PDB file of C-alpha atoms and ligand atoms in Angstrom:
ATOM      1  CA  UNK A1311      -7.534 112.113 -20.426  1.00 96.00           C
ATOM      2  CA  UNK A1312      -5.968 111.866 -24.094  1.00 98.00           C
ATOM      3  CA  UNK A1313      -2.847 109.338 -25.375  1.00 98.00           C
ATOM      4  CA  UNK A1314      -1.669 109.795 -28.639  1.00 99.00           C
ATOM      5  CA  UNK A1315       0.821 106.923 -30.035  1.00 99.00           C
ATOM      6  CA  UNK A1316       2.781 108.056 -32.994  1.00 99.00           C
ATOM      7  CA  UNK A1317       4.470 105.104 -35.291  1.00 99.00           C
ATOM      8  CA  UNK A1318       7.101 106.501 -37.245  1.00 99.00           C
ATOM      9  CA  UNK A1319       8.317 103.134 -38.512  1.00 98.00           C
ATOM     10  CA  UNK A1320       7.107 102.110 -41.682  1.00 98.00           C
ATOM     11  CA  UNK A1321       6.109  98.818 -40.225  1.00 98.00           C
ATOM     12  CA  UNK A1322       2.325  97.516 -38.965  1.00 98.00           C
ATOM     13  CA  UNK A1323       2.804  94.773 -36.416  1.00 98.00           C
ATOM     14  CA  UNK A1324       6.628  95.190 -35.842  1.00 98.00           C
ATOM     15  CA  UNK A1325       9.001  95.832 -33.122  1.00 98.00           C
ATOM     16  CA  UNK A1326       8.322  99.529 -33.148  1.00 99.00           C
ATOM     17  CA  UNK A1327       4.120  99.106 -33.629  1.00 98.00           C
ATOM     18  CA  UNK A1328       4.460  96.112 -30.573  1.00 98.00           C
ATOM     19  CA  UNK A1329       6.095  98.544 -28.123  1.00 99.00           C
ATOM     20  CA  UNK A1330       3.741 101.182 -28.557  1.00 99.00           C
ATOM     21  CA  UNK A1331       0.562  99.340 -28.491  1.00 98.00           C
ATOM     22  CA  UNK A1332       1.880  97.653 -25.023  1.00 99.00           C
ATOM     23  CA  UNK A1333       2.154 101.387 -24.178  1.00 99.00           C
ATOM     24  CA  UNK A1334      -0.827 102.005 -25.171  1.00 99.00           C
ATOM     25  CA  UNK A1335      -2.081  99.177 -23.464  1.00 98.00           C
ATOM     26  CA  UNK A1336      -0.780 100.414 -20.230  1.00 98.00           C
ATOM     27  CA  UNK A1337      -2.482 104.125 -20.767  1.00 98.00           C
ATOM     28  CA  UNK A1338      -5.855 102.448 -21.222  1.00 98.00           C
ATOM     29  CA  UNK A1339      -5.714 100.259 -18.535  1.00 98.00           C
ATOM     30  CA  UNK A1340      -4.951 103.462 -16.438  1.00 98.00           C
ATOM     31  CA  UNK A1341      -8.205 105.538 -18.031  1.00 98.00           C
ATOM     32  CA  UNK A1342      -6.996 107.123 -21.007  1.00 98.00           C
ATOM     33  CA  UNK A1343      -8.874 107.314 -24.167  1.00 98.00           C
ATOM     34  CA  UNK A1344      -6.238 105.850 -26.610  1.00 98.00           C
ATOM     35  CA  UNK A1345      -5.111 106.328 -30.340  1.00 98.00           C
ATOM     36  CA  UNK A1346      -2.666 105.176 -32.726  1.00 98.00           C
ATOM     37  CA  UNK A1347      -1.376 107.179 -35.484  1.00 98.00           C
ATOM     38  CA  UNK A1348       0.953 105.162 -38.097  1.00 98.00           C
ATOM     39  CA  UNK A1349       2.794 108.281 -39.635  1.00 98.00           C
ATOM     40  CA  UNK A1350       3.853 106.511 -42.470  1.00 98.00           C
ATOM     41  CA  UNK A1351       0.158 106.694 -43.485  1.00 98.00           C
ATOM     42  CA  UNK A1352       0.130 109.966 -44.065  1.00 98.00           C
ATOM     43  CA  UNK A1353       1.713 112.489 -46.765  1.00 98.00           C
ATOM     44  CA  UNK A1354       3.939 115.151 -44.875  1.00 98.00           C
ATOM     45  CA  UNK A1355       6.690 117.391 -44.622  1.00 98.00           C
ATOM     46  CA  UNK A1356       9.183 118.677 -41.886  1.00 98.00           C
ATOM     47  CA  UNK A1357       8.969 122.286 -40.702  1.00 98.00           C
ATOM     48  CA  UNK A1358       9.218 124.634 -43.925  1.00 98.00           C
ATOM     49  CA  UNK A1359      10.737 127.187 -41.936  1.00 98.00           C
ATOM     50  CA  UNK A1360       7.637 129.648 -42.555  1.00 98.00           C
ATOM     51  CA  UNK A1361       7.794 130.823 -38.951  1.00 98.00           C
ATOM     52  CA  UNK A1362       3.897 131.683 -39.221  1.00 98.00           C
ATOM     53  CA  UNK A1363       3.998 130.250 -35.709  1.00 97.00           C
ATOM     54  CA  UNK A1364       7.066 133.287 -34.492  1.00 97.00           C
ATOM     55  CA  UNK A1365       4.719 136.018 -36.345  1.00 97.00           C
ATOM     56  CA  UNK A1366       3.962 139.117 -33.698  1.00 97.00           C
ATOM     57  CA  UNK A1367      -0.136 138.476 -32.387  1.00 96.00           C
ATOM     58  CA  UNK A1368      -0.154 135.009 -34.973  1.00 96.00           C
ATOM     59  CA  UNK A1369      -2.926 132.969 -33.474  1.00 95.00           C
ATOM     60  CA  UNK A1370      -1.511 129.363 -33.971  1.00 97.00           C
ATOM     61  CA  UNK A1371      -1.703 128.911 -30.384  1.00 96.00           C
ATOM     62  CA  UNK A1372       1.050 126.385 -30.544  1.00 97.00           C
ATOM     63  CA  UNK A1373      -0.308 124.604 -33.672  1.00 98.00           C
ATOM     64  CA  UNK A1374       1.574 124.654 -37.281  1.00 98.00           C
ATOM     65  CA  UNK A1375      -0.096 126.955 -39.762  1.00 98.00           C
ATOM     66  CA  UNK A1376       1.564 124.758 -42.641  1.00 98.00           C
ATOM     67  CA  UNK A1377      -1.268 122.586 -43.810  1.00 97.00           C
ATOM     68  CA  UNK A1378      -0.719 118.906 -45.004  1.00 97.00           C
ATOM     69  CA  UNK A1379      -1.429 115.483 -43.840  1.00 97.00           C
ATOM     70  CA  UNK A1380       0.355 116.057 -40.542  1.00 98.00           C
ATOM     71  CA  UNK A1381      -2.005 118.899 -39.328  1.00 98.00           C
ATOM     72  CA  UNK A1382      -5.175 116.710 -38.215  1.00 98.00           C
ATOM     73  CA  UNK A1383      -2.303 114.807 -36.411  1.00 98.00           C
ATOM     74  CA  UNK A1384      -0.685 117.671 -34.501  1.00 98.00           C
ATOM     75  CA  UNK A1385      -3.872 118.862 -33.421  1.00 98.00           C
ATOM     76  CA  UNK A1386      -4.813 115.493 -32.025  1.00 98.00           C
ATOM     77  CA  UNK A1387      -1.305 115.653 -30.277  1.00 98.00           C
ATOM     78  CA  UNK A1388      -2.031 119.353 -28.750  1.00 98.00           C
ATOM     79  CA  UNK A1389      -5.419 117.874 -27.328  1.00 98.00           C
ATOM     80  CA  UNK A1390      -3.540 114.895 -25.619  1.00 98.00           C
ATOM     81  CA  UNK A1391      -2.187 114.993 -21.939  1.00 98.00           C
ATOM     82  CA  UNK A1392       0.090 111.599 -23.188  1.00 98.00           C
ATOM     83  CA  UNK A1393       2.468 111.789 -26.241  1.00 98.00           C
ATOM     84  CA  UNK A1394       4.385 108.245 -27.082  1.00 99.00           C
ATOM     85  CA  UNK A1395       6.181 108.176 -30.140  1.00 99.00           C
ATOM     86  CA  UNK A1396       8.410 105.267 -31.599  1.00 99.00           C
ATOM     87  CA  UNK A1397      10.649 105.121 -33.620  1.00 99.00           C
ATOM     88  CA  UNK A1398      13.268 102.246 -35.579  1.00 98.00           C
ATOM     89  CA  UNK A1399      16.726 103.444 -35.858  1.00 98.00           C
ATOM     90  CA  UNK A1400      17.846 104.043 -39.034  1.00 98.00           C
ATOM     91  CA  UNK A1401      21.774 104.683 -39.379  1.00 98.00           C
ATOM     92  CA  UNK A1402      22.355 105.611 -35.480  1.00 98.00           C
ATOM     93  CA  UNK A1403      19.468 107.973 -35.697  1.00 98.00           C
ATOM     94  CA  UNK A1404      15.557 107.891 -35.578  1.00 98.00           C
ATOM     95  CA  UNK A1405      13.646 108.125 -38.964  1.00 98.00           C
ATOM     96  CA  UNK A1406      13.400 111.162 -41.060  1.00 98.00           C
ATOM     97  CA  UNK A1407       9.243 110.610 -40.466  1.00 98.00           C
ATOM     98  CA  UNK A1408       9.648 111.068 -36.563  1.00 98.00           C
ATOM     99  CA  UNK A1409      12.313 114.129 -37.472  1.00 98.00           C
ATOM    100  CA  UNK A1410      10.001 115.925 -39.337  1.00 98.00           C
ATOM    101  CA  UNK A1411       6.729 115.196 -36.942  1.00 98.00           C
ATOM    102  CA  UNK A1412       8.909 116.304 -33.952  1.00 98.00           C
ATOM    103  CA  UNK A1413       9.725 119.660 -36.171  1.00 98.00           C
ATOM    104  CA  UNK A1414       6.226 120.255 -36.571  1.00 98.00           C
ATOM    105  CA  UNK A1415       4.822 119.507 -32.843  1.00 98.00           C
ATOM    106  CA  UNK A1416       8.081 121.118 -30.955  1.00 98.00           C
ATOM    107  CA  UNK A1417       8.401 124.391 -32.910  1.00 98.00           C
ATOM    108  CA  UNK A1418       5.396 126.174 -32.912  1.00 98.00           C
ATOM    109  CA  UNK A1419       4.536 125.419 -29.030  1.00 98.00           C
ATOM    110  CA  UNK A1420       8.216 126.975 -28.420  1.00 95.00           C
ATOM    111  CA  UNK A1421       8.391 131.008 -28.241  1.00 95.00           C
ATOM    112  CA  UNK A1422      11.753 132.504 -29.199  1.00 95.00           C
ATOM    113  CA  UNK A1423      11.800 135.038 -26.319  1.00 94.00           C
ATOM    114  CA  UNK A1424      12.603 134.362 -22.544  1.00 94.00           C
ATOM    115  CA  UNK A1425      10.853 135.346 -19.330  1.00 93.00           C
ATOM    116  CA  UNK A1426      12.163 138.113 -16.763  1.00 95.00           C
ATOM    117  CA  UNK A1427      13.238 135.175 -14.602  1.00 94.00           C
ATOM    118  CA  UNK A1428      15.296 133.025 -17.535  1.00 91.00           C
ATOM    119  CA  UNK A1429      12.844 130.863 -18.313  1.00 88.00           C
ATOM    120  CA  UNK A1430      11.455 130.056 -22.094  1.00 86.00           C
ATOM    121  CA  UNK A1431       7.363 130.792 -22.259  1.00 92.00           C
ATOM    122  CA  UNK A1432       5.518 128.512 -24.161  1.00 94.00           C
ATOM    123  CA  UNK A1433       2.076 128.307 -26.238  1.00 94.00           C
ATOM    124  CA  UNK A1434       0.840 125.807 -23.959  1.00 95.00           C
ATOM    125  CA  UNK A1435       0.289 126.256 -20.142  1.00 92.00           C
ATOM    126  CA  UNK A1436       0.399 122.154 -19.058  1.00 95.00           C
ATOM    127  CA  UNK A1437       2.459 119.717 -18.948  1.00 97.00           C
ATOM    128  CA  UNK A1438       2.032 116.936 -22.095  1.00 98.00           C
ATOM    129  CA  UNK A1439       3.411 113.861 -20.851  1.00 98.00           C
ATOM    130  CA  UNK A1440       5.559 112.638 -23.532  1.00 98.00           C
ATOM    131  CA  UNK A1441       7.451 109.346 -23.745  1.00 98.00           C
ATOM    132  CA  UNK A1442      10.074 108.332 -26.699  1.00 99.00           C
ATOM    133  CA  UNK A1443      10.598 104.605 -27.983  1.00 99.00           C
ATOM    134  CA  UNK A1444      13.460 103.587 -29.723  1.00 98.00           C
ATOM    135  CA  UNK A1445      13.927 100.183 -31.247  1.00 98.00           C
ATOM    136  CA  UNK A1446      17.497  98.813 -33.180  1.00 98.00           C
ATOM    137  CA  UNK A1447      19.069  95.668 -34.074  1.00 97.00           C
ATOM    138  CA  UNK A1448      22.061  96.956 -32.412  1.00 96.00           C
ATOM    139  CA  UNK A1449      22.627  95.242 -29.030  1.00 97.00           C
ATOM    140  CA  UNK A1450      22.683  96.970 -25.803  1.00 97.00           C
ATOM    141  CA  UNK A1451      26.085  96.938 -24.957  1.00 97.00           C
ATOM    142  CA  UNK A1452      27.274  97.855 -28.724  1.00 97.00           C
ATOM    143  CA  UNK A1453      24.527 100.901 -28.578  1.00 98.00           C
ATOM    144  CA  UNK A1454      26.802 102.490 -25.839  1.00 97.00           C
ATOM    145  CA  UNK A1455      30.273 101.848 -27.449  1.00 98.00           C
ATOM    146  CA  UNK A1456      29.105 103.380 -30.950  1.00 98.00           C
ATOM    147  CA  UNK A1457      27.684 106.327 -28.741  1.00 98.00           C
ATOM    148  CA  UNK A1458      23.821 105.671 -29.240  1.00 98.00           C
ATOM    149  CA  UNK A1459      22.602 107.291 -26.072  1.00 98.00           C
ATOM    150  CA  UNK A1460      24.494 110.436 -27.471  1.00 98.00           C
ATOM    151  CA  UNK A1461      22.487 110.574 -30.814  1.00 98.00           C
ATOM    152  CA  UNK A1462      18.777 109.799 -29.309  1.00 98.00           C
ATOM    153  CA  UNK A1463      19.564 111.962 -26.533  1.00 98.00           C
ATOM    154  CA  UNK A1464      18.699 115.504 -28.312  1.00 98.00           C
ATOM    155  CA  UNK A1465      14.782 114.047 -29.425  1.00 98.00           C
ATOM    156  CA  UNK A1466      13.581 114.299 -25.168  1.00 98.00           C
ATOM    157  CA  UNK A1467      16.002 116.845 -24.143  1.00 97.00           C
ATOM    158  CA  UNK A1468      13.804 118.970 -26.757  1.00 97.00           C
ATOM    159  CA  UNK A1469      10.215 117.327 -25.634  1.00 98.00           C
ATOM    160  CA  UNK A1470      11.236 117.827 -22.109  1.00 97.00           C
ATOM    161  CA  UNK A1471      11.912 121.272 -22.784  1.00 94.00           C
ATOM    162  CA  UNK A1472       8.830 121.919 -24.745  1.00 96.00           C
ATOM    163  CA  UNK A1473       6.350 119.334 -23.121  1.00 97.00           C
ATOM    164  CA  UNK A1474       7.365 119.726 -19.956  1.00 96.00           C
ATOM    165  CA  UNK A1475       8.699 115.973 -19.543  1.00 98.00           C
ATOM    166  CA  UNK A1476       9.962 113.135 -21.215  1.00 98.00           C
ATOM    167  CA  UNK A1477      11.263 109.398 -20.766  1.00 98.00           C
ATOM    168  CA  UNK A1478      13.034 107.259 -23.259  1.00 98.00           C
ATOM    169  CA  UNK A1479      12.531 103.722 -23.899  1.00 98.00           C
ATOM    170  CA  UNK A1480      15.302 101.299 -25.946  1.00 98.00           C
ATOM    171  CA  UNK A1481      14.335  98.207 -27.226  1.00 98.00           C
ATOM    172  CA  UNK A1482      17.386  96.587 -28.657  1.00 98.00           C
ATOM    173  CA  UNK A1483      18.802  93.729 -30.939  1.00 98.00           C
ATOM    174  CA  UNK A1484      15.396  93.204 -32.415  1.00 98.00           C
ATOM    175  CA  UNK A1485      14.223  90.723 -34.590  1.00 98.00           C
ATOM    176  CA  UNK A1486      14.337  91.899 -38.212  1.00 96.00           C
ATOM    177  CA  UNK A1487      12.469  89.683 -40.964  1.00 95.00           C
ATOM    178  CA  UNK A1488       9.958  86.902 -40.165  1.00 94.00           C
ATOM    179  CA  UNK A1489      11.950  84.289 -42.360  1.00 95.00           C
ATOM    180  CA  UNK A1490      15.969  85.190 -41.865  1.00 96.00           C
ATOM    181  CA  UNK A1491      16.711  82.273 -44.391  1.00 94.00           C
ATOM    182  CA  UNK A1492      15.058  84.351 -47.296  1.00 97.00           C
ATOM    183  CA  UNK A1493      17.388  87.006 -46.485  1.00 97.00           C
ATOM    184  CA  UNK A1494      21.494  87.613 -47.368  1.00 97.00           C
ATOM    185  CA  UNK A1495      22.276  88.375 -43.570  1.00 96.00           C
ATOM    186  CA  UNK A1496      25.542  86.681 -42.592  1.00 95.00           C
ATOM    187  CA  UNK A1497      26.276  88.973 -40.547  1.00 94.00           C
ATOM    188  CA  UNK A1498      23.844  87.793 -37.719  1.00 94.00           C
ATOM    189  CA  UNK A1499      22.669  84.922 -36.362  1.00 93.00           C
ATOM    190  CA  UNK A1500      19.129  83.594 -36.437  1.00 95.00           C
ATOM    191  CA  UNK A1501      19.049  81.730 -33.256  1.00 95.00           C
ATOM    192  CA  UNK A1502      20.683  84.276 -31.021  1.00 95.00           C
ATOM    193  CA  UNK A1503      18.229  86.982 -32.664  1.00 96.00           C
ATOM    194  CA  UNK A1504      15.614  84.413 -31.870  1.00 97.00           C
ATOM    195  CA  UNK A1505      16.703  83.902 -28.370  1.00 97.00           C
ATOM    196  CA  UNK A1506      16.639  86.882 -27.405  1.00 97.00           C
ATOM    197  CA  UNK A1507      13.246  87.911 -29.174  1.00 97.00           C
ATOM    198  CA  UNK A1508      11.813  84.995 -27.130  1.00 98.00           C
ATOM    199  CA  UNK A1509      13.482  85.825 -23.415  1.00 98.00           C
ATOM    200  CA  UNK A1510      13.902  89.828 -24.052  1.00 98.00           C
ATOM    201  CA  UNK A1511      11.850  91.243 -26.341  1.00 98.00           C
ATOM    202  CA  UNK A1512       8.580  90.441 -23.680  1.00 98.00           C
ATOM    203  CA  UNK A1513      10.644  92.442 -20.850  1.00 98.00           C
ATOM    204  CA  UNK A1514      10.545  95.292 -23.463  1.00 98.00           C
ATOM    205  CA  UNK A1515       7.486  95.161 -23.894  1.00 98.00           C
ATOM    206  CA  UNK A1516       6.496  95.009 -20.278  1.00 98.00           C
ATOM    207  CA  UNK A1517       8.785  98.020 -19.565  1.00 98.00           C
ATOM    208  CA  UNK A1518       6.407 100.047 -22.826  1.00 99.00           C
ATOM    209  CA  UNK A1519       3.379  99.068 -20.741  1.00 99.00           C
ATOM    210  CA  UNK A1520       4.859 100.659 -17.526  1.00 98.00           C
ATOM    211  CA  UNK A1521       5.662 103.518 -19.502  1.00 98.00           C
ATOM    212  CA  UNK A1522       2.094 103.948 -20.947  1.00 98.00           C
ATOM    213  CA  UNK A1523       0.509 103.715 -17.550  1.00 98.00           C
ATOM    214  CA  UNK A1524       3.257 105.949 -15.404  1.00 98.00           C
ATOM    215  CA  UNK A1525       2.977 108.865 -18.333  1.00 98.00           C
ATOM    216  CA  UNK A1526      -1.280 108.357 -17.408  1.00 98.00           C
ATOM    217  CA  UNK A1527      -0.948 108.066 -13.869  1.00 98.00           C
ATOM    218  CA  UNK A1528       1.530 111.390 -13.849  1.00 98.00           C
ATOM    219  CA  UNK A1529      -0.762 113.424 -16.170  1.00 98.00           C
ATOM    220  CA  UNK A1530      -3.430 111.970 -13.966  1.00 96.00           C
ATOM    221  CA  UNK A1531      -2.272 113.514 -10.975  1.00 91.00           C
TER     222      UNK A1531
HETATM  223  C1  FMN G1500      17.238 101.646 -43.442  1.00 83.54           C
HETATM  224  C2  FMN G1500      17.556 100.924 -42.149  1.00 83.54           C
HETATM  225  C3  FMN G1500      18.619 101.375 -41.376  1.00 83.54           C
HETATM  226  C4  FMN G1500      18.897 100.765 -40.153  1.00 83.54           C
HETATM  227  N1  FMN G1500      19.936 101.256 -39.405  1.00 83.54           N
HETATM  228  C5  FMN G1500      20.159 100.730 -38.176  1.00 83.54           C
HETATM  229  C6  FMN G1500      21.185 101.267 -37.339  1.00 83.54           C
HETATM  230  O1  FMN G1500      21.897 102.191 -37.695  1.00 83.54           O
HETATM  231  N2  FMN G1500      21.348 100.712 -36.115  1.00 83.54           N
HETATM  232  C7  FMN G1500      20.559  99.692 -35.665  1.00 83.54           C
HETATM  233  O2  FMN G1500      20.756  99.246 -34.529  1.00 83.54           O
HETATM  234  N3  FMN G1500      19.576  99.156 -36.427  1.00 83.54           N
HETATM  235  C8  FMN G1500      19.353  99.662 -37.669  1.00 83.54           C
HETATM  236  N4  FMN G1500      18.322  99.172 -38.447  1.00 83.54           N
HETATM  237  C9  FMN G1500      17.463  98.093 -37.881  1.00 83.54           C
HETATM  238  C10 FMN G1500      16.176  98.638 -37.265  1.00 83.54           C
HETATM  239  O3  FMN G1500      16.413  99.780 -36.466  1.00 83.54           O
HETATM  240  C11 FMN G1500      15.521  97.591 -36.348  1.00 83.54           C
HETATM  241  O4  FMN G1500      15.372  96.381 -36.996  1.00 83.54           O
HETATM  242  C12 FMN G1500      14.177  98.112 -35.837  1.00 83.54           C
HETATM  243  O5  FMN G1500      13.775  97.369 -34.700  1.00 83.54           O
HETATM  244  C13 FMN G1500      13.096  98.023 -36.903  1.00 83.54           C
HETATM  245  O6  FMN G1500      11.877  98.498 -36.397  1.00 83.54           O
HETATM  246  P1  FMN G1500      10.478  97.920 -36.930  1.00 83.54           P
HETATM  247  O7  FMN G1500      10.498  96.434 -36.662  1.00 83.54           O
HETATM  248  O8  FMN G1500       9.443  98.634 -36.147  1.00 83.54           O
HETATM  249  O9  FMN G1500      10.414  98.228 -38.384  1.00 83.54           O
HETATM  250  C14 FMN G1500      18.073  99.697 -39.696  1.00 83.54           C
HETATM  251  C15 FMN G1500      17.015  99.245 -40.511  1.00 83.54           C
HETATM  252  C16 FMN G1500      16.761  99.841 -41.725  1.00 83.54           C
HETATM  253  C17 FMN G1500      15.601  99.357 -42.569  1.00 83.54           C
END
């Protein structure tokens, strides 16, 4: 049993790196042999559009022929029964890094034909159990009204498709810098921010180490 955790914020140690180790956390504590990947470590491109993987009798077998830094990675992510990835929001969306890693796992496992029955076949024959994490300084209520949920919602409805299954996690109105009087930020306010990173942020957390463990119990079973 395999769990992958995939940081596509630039950060060590931050909002997006805490929620995914307290997944990762949970997925251990349930049996499953656990690794973090910091994407921002590596040197990488989204999907060139090669379509190696859409070739008649290619033999990618679901894994991108395009070879960079990202490869070792995908083929880590193939071998795992647990997918978490997590990602800041950057401008109402998720980072370019966890566009472009998405591109590269999600394409070449989906076929561009359809079975007798309507159904899309795929280069894989399980179910990975994939979870999403989003974090943003936005708060909750503010996410809805500027139509969040709409804008994250495309990133599982295309894991779910191609994985088989997929949950989404929010973490929001983080806490941005460790000193906010170093920083020109007016526009929000330190003790709130801190407030809430003290009463909220640990719920958050929680909830990412339910996640970890449900995805493990579910591949599990
Ligand atoms: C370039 C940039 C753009 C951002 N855009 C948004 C945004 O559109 N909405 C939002 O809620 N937060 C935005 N944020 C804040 C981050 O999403 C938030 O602080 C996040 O928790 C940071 O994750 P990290 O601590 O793992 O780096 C932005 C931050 C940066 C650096």
């Amino acid at each position: 049993m395999k769990a992958l955790f995939v940081n596509a914020s630039p950060r060590k140690n931050w909002n997006t790196h805490k929620m995914l180790e307290s997944a990762m956390k949970g997925a251990s504590d349930s049996g499953a042999e656990c690794e973090m990947i910091h994407l921002y470590d590596h040197s990488f491109k989204g999907c060139v559009s090669c379509f190696a993987c859409k070739v008649k009798n290619n033999k990618t077998n679901g894994l991108c022929a395009y070879r960079d830094d990202l490869r070792p990675v995908l083929e880590k992510a193939l071998n795992s029964d647990v997918i978490v990835a997590g990602s800041p929001v950057y401008f109402s969306y998720p980072t370019g890094m966890f566009r472009s890693f998405i591109e590269r796992l999600l394409f070449p496992i989906m076929k561009y034909e359809v079975n007798p029955d309507g159904t899309r076949p795929r280069n894989i024959d399980r179910t990975i159990y994939s979870g999403l994490i989003y974090t943003m300084n936005c708060p909750e209520d503010l996410a809805g009204k500027i139509h969040y949920p709409e804008y994250l919602a495309p990133n599982a409805d295309a894991m779910k498709l191609v994985l088989g299954h997929c949950e989404t996690l929010c973490a929001y109105n983080t806490y941005q810098f460790s000193d906010y009087s170093r920083y020109d930020c007016s526009m929000f306010s330190e003790p709130v921010k801190a407030k809430y990173r003290e009463e909220v942020f640990p719920e958050d957390l929680r909830k990412a180490y339910e996640l970890g463990k449900r995805l493990t119990e579910m591949a599990k079973s």
